[in-house]
Tab-separated table of C-alpha atoms in Angstrom:
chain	number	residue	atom	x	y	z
Z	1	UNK	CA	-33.016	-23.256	-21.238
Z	2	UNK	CA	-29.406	-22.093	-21.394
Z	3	UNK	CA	-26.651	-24.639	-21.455
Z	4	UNK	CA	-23.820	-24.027	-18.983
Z	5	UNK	CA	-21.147	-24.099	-22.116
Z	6	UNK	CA	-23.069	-20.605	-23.091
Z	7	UNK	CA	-23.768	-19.313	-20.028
Z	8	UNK	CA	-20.309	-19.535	-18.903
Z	9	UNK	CA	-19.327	-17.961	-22.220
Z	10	UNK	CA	-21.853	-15.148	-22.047
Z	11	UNK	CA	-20.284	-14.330	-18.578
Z	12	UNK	CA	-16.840	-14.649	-19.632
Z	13	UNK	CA	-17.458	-12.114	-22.590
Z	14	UNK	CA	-19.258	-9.725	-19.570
Z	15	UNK	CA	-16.499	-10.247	-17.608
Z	16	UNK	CA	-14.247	-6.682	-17.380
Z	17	UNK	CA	-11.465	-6.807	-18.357
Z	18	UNK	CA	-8.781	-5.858	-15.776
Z	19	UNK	CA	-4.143	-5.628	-16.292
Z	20	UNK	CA	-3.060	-8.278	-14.746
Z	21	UNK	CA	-1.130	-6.722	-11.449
Z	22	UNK	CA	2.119	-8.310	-12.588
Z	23	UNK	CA	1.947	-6.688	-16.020
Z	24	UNK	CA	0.990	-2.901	-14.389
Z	25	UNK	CA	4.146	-3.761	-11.813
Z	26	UNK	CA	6.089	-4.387	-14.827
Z	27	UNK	CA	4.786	-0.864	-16.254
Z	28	UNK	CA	5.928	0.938	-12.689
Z	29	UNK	CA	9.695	-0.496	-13.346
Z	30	UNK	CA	9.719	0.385	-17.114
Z	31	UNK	CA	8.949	3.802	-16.304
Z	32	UNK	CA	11.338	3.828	-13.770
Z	33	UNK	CA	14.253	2.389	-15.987
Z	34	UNK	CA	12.938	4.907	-18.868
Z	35	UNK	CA	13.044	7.723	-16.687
Z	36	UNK	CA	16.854	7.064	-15.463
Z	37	UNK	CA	17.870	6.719	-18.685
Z	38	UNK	CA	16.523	10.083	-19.887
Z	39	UNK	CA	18.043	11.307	-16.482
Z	40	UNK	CA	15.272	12.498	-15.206
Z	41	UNK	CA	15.364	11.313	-11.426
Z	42	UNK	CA	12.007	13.206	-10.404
Z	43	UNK	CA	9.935	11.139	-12.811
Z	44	UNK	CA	11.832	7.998	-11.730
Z	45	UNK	CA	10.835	8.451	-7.987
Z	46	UNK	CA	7.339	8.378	-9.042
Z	47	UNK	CA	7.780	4.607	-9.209
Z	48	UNK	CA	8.085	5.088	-5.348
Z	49	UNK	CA	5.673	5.766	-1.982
Z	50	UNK	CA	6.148	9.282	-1.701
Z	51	UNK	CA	5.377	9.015	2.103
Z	52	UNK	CA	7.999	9.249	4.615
Z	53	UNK	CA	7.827	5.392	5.889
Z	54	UNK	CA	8.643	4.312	2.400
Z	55	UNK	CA	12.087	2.723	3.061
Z	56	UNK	CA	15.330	2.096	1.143
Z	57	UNK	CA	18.076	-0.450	2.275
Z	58	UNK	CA	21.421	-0.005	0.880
Z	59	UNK	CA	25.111	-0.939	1.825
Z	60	UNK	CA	24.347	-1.471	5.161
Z	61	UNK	CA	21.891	1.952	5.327
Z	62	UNK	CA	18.516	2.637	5.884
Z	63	UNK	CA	17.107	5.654	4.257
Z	64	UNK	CA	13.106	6.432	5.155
Z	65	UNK	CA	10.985	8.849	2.967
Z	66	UNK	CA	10.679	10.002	-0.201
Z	67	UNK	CA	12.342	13.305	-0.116
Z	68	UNK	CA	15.319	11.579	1.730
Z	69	UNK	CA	15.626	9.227	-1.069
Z	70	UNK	CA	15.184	11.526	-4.013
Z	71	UNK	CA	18.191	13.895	-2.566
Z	72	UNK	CA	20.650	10.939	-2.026
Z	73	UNK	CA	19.758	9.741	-5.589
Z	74	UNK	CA	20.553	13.453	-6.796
Z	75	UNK	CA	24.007	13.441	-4.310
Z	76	UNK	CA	25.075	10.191	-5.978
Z	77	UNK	CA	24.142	10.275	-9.635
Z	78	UNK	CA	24.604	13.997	-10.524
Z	79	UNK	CA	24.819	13.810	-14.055
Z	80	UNK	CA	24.620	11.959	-17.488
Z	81	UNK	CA	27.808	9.884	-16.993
Z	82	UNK	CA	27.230	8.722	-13.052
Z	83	UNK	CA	23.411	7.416	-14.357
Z	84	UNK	CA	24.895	5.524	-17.492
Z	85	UNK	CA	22.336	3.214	-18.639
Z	86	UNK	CA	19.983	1.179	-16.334
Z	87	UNK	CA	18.578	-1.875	-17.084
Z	88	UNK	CA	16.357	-3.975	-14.722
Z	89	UNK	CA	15.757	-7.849	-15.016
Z	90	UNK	CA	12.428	-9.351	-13.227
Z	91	UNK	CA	13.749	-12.484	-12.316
Z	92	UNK	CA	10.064	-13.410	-10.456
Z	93	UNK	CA	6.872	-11.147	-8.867
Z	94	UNK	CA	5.087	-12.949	-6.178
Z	95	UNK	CA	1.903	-11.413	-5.318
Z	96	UNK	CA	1.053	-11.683	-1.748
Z	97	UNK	CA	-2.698	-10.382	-1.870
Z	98	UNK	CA	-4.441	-7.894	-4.351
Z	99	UNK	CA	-2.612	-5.194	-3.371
Z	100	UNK	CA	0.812	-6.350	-2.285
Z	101	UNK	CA	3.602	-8.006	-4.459
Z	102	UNK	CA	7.023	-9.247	-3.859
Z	103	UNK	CA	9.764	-8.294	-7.020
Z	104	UNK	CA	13.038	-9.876	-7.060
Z	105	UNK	CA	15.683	-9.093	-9.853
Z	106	UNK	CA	18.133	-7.551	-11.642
Z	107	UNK	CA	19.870	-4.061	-12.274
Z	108	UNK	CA	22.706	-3.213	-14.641
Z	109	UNK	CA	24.355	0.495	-15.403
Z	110	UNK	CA	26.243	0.849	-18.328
Z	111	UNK	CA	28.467	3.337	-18.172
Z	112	UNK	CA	32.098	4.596	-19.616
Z	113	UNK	CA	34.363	3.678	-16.762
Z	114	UNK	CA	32.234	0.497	-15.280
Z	115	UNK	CA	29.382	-1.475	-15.140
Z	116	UNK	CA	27.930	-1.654	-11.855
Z	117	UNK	CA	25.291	-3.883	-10.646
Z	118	UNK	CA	23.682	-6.119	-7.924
Z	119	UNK	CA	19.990	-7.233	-6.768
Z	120	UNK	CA	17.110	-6.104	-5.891
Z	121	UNK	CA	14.083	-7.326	-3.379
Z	122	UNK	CA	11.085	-4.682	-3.651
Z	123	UNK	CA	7.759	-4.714	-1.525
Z	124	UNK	CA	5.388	-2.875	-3.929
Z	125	UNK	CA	1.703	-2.388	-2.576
Z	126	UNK	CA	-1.695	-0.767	-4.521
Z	127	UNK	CA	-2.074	2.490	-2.520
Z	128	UNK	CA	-4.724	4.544	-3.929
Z	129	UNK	CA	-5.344	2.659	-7.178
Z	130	UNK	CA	-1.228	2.850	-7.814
Z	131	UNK	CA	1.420	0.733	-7.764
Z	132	UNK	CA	4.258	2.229	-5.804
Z	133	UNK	CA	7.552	0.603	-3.870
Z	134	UNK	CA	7.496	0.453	-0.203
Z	135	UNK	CA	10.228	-0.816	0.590
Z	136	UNK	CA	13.367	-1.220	-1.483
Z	137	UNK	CA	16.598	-3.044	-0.977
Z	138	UNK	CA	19.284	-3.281	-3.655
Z	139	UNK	CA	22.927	-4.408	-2.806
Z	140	UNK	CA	25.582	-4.207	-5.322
């Protein structure tokens, strides 16, 4: 007869192994920040639902869709010098079921004239095995 100290073990060791959702949310926003830094702001938007209901919320504005966000990104930071150097800070990730999370944190741009900075609140949800944001809203 099996004792339930090795039984427990033997499943344990059986057990898959699976990322822990906060770590592959993590990975999402460390592309992200990797991507903006290189100033590639195609690659960067892959961080995000490209469906049109995705939503950002800035100064006031709400922008829907992926497209629509990608070409007001492009408007804004043209080049090297308006992207500076971004740097995000989780502060916490709530998850709010298996496949929806809750970030709150940080971002930072270094750049030559100014740093800018603010907030961020992201809904990020598991759509098709990914982990993309739904719904963004960063204030300054």
């Amino acid at each position: 007869m099996i004792s339930k100290w090795l039984l427990l073990i033997l499943i344990a060791c059986s057990w898959p192994l699976h990322a822990v959702p906060s770590d592959n949310i993590r990975a999402v926003l460390q592309a992200q920040q990797q991507a903006w830094n290189e100033g590639d702001l195609d690659t960067y938007m892959q961080g995000y639902w490209n469906d049109p209901q995705m939503r950002f919320v800035s100064n006031g504005k709400f922008r829907y869709g992926w497209q629509e966000t990608l070409a007001a990104y492009k408007k804004h930071y043209p080049d090297a010098e308006s992207l500076g150097v971004l740097l995000f800070t989780i502060k916490d990730i709530k998850m709010l079921s298996n496949y929806s999370a809750l970030v709150v944190g940080r971002w930072q741009l270094t750049r030559v004239k100014d740093m800018p900075g603010g907030v961020f609140t992201l809904l990020m949800e598991k759509i098709d095995g990914r982990w993309v944001i739904t719904h963004d809203h960063t204030s300054s």
